[in-house]
PDB file of C-alpha atoms in Angstrom:
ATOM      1  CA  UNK K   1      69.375 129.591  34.573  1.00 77.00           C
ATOM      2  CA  UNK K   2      67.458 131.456  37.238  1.00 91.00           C
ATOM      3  CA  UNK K   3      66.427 129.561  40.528  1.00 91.00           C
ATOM      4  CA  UNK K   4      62.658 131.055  40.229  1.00 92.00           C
ATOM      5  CA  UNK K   5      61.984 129.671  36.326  1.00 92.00           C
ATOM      6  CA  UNK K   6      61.078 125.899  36.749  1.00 89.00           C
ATOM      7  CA  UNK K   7      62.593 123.305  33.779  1.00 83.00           C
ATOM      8  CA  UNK K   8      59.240 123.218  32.455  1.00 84.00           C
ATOM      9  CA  UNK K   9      57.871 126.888  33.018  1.00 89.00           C
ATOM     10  CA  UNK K  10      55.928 128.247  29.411  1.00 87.00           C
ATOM     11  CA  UNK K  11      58.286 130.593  28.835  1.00 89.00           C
ATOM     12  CA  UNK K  12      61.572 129.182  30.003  1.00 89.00           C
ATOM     13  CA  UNK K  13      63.035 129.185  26.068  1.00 87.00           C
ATOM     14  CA  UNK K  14      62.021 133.051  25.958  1.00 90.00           C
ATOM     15  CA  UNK K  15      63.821 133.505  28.670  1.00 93.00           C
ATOM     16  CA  UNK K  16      66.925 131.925  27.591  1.00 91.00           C
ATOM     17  CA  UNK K  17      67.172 133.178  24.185  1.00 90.00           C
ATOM     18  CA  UNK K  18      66.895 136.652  25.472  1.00 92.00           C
ATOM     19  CA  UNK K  19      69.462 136.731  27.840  1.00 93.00           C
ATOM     20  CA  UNK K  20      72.067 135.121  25.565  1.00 91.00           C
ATOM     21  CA  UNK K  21      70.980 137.643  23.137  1.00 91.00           C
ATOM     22  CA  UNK K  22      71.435 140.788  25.931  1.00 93.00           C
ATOM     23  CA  UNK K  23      67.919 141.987  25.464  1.00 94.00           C
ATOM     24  CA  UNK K  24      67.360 141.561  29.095  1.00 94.00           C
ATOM     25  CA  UNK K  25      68.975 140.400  32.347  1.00 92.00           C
ATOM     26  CA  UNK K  26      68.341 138.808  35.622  1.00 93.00           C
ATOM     27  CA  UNK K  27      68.250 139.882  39.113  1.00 93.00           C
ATOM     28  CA  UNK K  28      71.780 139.742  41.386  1.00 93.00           C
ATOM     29  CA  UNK K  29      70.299 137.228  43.654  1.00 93.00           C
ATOM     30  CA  UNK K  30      69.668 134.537  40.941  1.00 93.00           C
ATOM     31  CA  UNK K  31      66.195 135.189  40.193  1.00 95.00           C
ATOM     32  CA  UNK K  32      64.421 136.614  36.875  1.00 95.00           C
ATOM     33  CA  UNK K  33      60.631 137.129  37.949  1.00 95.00           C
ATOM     34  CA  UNK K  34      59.200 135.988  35.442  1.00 94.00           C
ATOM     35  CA  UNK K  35      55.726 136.911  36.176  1.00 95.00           C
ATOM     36  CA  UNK K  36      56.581 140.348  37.310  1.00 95.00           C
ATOM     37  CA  UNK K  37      54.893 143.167  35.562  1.00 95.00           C
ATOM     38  CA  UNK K  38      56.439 145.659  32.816  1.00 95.00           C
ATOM     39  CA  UNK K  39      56.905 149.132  32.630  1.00 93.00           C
ATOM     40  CA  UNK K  40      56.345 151.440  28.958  1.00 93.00           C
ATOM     41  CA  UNK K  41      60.283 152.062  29.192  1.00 93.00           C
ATOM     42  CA  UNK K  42      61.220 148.511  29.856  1.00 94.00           C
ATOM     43  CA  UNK K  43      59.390 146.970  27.434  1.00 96.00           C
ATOM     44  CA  UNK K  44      60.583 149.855  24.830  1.00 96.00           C
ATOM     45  CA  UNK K  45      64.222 149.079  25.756  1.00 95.00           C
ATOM     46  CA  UNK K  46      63.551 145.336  25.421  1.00 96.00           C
ATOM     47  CA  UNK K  47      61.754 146.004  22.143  1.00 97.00           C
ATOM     48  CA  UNK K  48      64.599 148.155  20.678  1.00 97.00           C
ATOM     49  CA  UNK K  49      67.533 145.940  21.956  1.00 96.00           C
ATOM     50  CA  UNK K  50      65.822 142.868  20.371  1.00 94.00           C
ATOM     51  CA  UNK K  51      66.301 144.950  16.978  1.00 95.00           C
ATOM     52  CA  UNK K  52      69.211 146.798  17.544  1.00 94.00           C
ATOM     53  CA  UNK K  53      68.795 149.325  15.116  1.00 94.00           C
ATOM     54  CA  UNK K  54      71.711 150.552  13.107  1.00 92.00           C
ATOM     55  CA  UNK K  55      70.225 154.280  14.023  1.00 92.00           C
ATOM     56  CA  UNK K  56      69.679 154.068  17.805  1.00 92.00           C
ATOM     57  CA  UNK K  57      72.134 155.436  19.996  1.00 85.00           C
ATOM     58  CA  UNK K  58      72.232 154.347  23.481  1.00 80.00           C
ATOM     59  CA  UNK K  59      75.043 156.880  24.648  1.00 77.00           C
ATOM     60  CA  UNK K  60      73.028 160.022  25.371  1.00 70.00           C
ATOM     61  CA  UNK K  61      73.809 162.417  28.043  1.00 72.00           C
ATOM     62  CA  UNK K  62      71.142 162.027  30.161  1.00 73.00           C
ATOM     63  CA  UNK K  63      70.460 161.017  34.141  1.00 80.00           C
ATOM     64  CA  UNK K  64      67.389 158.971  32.871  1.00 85.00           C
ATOM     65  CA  UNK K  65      68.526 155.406  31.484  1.00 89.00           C
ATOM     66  CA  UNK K  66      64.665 155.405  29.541  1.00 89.00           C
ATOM     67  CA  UNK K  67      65.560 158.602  27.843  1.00 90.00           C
ATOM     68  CA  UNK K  68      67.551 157.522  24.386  1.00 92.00           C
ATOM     69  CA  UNK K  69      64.721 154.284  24.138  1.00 93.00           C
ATOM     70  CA  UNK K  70      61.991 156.748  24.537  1.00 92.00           C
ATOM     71  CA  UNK K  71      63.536 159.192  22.328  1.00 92.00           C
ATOM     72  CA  UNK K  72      63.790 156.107  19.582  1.00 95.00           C
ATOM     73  CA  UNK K  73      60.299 156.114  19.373  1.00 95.00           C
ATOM     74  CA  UNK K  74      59.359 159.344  19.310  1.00 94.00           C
ATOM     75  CA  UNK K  75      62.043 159.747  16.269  1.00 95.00           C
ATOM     76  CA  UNK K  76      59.467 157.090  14.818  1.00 96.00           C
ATOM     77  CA  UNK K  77      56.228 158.587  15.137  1.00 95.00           C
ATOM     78  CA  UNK K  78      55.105 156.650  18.226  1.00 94.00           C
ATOM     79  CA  UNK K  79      53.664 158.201  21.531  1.00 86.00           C
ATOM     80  CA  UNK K  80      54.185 156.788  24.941  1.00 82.00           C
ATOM     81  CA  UNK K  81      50.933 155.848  26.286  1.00 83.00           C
ATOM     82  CA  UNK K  82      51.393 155.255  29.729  1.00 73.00           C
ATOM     83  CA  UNK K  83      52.515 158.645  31.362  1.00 69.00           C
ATOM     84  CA  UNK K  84      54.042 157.197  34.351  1.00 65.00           C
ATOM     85  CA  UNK K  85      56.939 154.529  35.152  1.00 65.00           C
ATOM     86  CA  UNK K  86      55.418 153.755  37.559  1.00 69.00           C
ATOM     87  CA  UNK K  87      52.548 152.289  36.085  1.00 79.00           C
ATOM     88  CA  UNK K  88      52.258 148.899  34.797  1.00 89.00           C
ATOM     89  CA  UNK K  89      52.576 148.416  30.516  1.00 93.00           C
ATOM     90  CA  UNK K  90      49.246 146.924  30.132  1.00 94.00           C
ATOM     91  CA  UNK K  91      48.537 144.224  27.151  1.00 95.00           C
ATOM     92  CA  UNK K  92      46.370 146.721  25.322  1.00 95.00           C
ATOM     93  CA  UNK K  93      49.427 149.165  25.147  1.00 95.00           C
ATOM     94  CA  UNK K  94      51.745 146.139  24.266  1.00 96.00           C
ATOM     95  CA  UNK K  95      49.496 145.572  21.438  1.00 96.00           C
ATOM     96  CA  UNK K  96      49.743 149.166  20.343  1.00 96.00           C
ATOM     97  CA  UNK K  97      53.145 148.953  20.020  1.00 97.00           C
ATOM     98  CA  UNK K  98      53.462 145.788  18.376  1.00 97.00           C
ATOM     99  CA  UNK K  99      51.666 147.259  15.699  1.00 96.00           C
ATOM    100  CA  UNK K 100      53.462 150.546  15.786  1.00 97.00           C
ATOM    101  CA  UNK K 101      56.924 147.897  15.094  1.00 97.00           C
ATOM    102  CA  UNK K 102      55.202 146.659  11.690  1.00 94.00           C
ATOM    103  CA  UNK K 103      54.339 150.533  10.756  1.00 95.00           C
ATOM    104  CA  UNK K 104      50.882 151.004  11.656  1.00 95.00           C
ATOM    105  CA  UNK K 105      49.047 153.268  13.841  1.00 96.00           C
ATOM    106  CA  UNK K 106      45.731 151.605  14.867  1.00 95.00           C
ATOM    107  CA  UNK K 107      43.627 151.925  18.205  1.00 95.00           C
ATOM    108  CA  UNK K 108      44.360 149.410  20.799  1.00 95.00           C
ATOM    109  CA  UNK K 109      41.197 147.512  19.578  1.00 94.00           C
ATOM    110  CA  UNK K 110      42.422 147.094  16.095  1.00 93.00           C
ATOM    111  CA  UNK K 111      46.133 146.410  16.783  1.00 95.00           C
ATOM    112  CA  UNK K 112      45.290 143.482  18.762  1.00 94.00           C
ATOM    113  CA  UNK K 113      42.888 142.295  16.311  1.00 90.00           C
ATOM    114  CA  UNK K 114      45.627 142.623  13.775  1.00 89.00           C
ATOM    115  CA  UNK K 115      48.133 140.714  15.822  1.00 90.00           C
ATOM    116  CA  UNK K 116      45.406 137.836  15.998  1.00 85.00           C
ATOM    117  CA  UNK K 117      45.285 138.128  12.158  1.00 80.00           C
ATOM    118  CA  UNK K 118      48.921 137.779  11.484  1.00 78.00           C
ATOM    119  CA  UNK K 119      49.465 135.097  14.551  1.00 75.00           C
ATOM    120  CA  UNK K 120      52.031 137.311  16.569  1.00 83.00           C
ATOM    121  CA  UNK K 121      49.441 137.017  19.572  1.00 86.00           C
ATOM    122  CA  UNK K 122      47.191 134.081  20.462  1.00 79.00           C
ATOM    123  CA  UNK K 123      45.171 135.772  23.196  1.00 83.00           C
ATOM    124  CA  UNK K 124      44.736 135.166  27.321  1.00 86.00           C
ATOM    125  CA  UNK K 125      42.184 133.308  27.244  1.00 85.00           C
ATOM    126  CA  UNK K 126      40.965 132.375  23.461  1.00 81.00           C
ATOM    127  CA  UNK K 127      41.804 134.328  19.932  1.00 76.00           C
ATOM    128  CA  UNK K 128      39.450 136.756  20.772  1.00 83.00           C
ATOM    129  CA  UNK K 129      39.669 140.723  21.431  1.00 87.00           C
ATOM    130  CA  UNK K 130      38.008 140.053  24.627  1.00 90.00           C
ATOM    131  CA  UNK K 131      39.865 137.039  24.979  1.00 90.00           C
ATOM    132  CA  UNK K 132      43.303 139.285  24.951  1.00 94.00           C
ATOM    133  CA  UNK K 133      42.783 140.963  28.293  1.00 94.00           C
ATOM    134  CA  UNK K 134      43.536 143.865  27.204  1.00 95.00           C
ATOM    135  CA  UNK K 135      43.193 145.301  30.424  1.00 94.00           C
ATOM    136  CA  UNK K 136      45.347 143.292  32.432  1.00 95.00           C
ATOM    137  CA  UNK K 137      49.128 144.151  33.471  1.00 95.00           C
ATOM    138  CA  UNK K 138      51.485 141.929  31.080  1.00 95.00           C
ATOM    139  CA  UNK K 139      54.774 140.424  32.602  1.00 95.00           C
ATOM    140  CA  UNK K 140      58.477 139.979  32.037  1.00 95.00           C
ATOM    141  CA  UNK K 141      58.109 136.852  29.933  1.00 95.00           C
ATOM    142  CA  UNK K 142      54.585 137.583  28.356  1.00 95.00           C
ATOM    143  CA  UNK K 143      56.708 140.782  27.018  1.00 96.00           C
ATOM    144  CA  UNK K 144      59.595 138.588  25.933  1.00 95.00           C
ATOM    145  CA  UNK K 145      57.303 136.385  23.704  1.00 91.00           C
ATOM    146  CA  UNK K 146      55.631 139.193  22.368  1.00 93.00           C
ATOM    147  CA  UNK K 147      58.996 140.491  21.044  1.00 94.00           C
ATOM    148  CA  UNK K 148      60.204 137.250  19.622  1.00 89.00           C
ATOM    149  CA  UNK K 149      56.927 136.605  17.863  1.00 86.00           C
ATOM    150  CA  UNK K 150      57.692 140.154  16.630  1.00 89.00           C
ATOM    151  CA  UNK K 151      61.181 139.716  14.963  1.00 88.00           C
ATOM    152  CA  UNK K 152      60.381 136.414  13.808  1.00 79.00           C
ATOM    153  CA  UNK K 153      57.927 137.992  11.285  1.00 78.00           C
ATOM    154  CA  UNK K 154      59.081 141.647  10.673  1.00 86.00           C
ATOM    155  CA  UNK K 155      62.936 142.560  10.109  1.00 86.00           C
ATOM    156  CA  UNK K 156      62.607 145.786  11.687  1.00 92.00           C
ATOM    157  CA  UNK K 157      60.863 148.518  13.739  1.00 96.00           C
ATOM    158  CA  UNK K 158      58.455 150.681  11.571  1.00 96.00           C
ATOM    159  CA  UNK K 159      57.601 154.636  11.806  1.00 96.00           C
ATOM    160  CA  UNK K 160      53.954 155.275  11.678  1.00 96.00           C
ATOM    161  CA  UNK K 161      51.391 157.473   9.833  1.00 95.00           C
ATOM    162  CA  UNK K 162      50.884 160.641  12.015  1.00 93.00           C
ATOM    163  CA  UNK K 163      46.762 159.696  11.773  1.00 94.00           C
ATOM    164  CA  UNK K 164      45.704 156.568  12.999  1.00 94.00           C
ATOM    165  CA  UNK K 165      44.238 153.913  10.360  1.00 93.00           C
ATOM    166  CA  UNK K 166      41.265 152.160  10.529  1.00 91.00           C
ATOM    167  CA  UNK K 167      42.110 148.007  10.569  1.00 89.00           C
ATOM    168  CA  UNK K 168      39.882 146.273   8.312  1.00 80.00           C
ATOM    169  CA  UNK K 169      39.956 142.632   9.209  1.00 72.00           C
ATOM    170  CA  UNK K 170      39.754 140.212   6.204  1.00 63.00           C
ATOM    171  CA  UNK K 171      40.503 136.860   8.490  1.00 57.00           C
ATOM    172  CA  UNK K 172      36.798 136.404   8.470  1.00 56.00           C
ATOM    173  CA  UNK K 173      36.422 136.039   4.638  1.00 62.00           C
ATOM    174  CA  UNK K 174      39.449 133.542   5.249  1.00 72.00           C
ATOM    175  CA  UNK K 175      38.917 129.403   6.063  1.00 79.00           C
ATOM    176  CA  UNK K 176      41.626 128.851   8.482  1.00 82.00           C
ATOM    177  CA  UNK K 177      42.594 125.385   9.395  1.00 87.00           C
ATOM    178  CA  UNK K 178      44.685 125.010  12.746  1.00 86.00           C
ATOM    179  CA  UNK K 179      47.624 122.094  14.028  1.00 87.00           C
ATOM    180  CA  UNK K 180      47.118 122.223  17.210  1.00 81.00           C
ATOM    181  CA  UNK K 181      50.248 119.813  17.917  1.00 82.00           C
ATOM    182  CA  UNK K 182      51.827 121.925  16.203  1.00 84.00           C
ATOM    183  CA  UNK K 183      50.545 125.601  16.987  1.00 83.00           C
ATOM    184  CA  UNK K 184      50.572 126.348  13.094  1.00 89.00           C
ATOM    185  CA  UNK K 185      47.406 128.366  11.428  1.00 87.00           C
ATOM    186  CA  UNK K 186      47.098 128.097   7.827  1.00 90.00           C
ATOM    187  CA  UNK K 187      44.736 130.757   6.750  1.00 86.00           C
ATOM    188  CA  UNK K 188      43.275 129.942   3.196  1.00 88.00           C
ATOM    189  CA  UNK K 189      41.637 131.899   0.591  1.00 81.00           C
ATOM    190  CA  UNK K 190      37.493 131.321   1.047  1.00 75.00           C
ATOM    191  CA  UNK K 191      37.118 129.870  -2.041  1.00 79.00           C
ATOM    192  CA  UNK K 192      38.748 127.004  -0.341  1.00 88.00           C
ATOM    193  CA  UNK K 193      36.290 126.299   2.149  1.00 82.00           C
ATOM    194  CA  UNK K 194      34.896 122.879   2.297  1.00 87.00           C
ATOM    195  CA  UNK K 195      37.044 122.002  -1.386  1.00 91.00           C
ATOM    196  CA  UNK K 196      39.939 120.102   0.400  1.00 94.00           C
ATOM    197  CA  UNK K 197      40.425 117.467   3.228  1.00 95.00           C
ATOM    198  CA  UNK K 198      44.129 117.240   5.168  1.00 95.00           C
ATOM    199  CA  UNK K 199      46.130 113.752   5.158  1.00 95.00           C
ATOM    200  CA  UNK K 200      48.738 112.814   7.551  1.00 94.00           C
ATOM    201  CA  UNK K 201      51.802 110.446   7.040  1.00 91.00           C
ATOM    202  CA  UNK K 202      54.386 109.704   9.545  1.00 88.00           C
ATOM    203  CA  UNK K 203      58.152 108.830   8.926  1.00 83.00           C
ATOM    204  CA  UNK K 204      58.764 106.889  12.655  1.00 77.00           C
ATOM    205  CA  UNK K 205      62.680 106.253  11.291  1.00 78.00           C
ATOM    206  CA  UNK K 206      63.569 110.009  11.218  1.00 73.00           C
ATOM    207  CA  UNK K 207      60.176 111.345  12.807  1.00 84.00           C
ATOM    208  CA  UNK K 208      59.191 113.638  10.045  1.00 91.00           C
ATOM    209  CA  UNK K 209      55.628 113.807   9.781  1.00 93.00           C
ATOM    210  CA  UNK K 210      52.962 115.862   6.754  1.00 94.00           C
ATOM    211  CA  UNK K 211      50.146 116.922   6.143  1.00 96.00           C
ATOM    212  CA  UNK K 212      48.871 116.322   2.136  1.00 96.00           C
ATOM    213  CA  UNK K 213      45.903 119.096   1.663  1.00 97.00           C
ATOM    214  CA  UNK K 214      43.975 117.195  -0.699  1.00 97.00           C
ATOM    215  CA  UNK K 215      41.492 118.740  -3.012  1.00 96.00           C
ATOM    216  CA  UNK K 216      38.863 116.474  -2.250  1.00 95.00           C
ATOM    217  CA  UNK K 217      37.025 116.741  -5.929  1.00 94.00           C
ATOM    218  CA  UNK K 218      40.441 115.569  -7.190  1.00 96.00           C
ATOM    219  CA  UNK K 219      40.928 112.741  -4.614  1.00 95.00           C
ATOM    220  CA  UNK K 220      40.822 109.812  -6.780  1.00 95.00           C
ATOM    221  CA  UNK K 221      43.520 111.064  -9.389  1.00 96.00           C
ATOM    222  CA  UNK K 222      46.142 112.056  -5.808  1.00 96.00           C
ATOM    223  CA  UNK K 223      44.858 115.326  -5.797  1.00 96.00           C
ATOM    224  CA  UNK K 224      47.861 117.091  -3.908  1.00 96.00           C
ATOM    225  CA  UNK K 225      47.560 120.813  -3.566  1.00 96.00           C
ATOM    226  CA  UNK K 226      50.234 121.459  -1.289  1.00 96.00           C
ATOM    227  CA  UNK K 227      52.623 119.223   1.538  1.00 95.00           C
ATOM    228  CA  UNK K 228      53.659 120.841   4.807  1.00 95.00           C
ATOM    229  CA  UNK K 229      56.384 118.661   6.482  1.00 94.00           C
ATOM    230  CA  UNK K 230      57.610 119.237  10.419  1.00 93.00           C
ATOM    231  CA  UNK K 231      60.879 117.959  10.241  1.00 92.00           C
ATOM    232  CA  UNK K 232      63.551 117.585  13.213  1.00 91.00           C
ATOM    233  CA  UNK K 233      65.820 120.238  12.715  1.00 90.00           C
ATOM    234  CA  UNK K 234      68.948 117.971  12.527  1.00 89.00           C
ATOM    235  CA  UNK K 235      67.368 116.168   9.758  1.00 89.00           C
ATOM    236  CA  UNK K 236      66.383 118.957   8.003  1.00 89.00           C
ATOM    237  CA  UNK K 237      69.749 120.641   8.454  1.00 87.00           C
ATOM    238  CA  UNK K 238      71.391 117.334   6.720  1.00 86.00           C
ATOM    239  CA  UNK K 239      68.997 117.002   3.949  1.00 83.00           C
ATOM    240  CA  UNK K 240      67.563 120.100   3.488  1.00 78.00           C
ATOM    241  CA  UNK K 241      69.650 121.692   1.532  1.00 78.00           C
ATOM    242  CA  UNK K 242      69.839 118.766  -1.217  1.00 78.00           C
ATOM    243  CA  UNK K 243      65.895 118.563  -1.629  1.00 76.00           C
ATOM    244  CA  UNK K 244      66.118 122.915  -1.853  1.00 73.00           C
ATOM    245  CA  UNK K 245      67.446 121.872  -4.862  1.00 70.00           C
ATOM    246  CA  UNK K 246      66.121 119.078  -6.476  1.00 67.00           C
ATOM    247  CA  UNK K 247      62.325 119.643  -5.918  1.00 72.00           C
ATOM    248  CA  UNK K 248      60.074 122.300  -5.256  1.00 76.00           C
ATOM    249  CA  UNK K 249      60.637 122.898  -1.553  1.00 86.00           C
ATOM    250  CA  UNK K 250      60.599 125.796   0.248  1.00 86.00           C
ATOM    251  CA  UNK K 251      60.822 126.810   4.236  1.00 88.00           C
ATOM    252  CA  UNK K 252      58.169 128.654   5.447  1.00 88.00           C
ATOM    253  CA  UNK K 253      59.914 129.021   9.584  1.00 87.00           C
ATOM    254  CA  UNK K 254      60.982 126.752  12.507  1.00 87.00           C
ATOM    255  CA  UNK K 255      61.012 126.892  15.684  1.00 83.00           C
ATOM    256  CA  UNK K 256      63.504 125.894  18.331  1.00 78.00           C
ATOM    257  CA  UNK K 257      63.719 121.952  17.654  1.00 86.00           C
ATOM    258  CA  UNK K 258      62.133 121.681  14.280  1.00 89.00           C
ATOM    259  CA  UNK K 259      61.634 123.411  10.652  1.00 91.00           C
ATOM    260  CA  UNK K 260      57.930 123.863   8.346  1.00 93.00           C
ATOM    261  CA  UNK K 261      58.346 123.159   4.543  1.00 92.00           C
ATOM    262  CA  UNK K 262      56.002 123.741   1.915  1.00 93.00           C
ATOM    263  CA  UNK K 263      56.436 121.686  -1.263  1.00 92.00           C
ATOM    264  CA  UNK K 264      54.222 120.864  -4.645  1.00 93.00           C
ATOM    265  CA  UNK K 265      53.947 117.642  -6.536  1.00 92.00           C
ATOM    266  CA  UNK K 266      56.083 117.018  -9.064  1.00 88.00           C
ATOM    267  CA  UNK K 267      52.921 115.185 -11.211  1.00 92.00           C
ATOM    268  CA  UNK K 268      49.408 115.881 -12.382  1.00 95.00           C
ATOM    269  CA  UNK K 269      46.907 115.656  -9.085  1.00 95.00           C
ATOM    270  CA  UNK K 270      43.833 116.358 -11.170  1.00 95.00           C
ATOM    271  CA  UNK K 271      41.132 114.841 -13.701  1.00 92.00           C
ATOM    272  CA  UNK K 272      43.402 115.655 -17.183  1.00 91.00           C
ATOM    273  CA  UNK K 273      39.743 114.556 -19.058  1.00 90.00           C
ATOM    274  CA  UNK K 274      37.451 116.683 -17.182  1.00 90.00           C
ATOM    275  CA  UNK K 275      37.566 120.193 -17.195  1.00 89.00           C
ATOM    276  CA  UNK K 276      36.071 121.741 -14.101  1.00 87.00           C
ATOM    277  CA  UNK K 277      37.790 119.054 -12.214  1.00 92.00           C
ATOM    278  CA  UNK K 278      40.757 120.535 -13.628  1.00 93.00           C
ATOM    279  CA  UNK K 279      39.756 124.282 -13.524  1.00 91.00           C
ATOM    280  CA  UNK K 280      38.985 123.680 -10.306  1.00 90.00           C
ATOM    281  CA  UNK K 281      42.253 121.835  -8.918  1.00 94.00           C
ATOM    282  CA  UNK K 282      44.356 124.575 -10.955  1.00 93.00           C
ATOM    283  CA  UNK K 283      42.473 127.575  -9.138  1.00 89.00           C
ATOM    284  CA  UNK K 284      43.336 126.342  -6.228  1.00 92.00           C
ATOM    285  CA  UNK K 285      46.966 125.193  -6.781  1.00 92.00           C
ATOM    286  CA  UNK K 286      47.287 128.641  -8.020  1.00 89.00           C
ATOM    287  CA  UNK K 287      46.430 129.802  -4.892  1.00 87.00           C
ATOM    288  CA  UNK K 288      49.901 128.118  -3.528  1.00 90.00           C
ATOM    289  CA  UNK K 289      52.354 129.097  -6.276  1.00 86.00           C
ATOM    290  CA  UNK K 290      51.414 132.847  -5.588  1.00 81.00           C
ATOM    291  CA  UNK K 291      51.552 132.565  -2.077  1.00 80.00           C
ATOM    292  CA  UNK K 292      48.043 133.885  -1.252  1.00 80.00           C
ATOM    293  CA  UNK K 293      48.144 131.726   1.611  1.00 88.00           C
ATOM    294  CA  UNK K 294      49.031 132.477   4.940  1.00 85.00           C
ATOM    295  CA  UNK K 295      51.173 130.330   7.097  1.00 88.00           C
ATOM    296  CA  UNK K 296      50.960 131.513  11.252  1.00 85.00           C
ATOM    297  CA  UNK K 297      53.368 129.692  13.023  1.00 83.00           C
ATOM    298  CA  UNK K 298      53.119 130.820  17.065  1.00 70.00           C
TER     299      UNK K 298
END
């Protein structure tokens, strides 16, 4: 679309989506800069057309274009925290405000640890708070994913406790277990640590592929906690709503080409004769039916 965002460029998709959904625009002379840096009011406009609240209006009388996004905020409890536009939005900030959007009001420190926890940032460098960079400027597109990552988990912005809170991380008492391929985080319970191994199966015909989380005590007798499936999202749009039905299915998000489903066995997975091989296969399968785990899809 823009002569200065490569076919293969990270965020290209970003990019795209937020155009055709008006939360941002290009430059007259065909370019987009993607990598140029972000001012507090920009990223605040981008951040409150991606929503479009039912309660903003953009049709104040005012000389300053920032002043009804800035006023948005305000209305919500939020400060600016940059007190110049001409000052560069750094990622610490963007972090801030991220977690201002979900309704809390944290230090920098703690909102980006919280975005780590919940999967809506992935860090610079690693998943780290010093891997973040909080320091560092962040950029059209970096600002763009931010948002999507945003609305793709919360349905909309958040006012905030006048005090701040104190975050209290529990992703440490939590065995995650990561997809790389498929930049999904499945953060467990801890009593799950070391109890189950993972399974793949591949479906070349239609290209679906799973994952069986097997509760390794249980192995012999199938053992099936849980299936996640990555199906093509023509597939799943043609037989997805037929298995919705029929067994117990569920989607837990997609992204642009394909869609993540959860489903449960339909048999007994466990040792019927022995009882802490069944206590211990039912304690964790409860785990899945009441949704105590965590799926972070980035």
């Amino acid at each position: 679309m823009f002569k200065d965002v490569p076919d293969h460029f990270w965020g290209q998709e970003y990019i795209e989506r937020a155009i055709e959904h008006k939360i941002v625009e290009g430059y007259p002379d065909g370019t987009f800069k993607p990598d140029a840096k972000v001012s507090q009011s920009e990223f605040i406009a981008m951040l409150i057309r991606s929503y479009k609240p039912s309660d903003f209006n953009s049709n104040q009388k005012s000389q300053d274009w920032a002043e009804p996004y800035l006023s948005y905020i305000h209305k919500l409890g939020w400060t600016e925290l940059q007190p110049s536009e001409e000052v560069a939005l750094n990622r610490g900030s963007v972090a801030r405000y991220l977690a201002n959007a979900t309704g809390k009001n944290f230090t920098v420190d703690d909102s980006i640890q919280y975005l780590l926890d919940i999967g809506i940032a992935k860090g610079k460098t690693e998943r780290s708070l010093q891997g973040f960079n909080k320091n560092e400027p962040v950029t059209r597109t970096e600002a763009l994913a931010f948002i999507e990552r945003l609305k793709y988990r919360f349905d909309g912005l958040k006012s905030i406790p006048k005090t701040t809170e104190k975050y209290n991380s529990d992703l440490a008492q939590k065995d995650v277990y990561t997809i790389p391929e498929q930049n999904i985080s499945i953060q467990f319970p801890q009593q799950w640590k070391s109890k189950y191994e993972v399974v793949t199966a591949t479906n070349t015909d239609v290209k679906i592929k799973s994952f069986n989380f097997i509760d390794k005590s249980n192995k012999k007798y199938g053992g099936i906690l849980f299936t996640l499936t990555v199906w093509p999202k023509e597939v799943w749009s043609s037989e997805g709503p037929e298995l919705i039905k029929n067994i117990h299915i569920y989607k837990i998000g997609e992204r642009e080409n394909v869609v993540f489903t959860i489903n449960t066995p339909t048999d007994v997975q466990y040792g019927t004769e022995d009882l802490a091989l069944k206590t211990e296969y039912l304690n964790l399968s409860n785990d899945v039916q009441k949704k105590e785990i965590d799926y972070i899809i980035d």
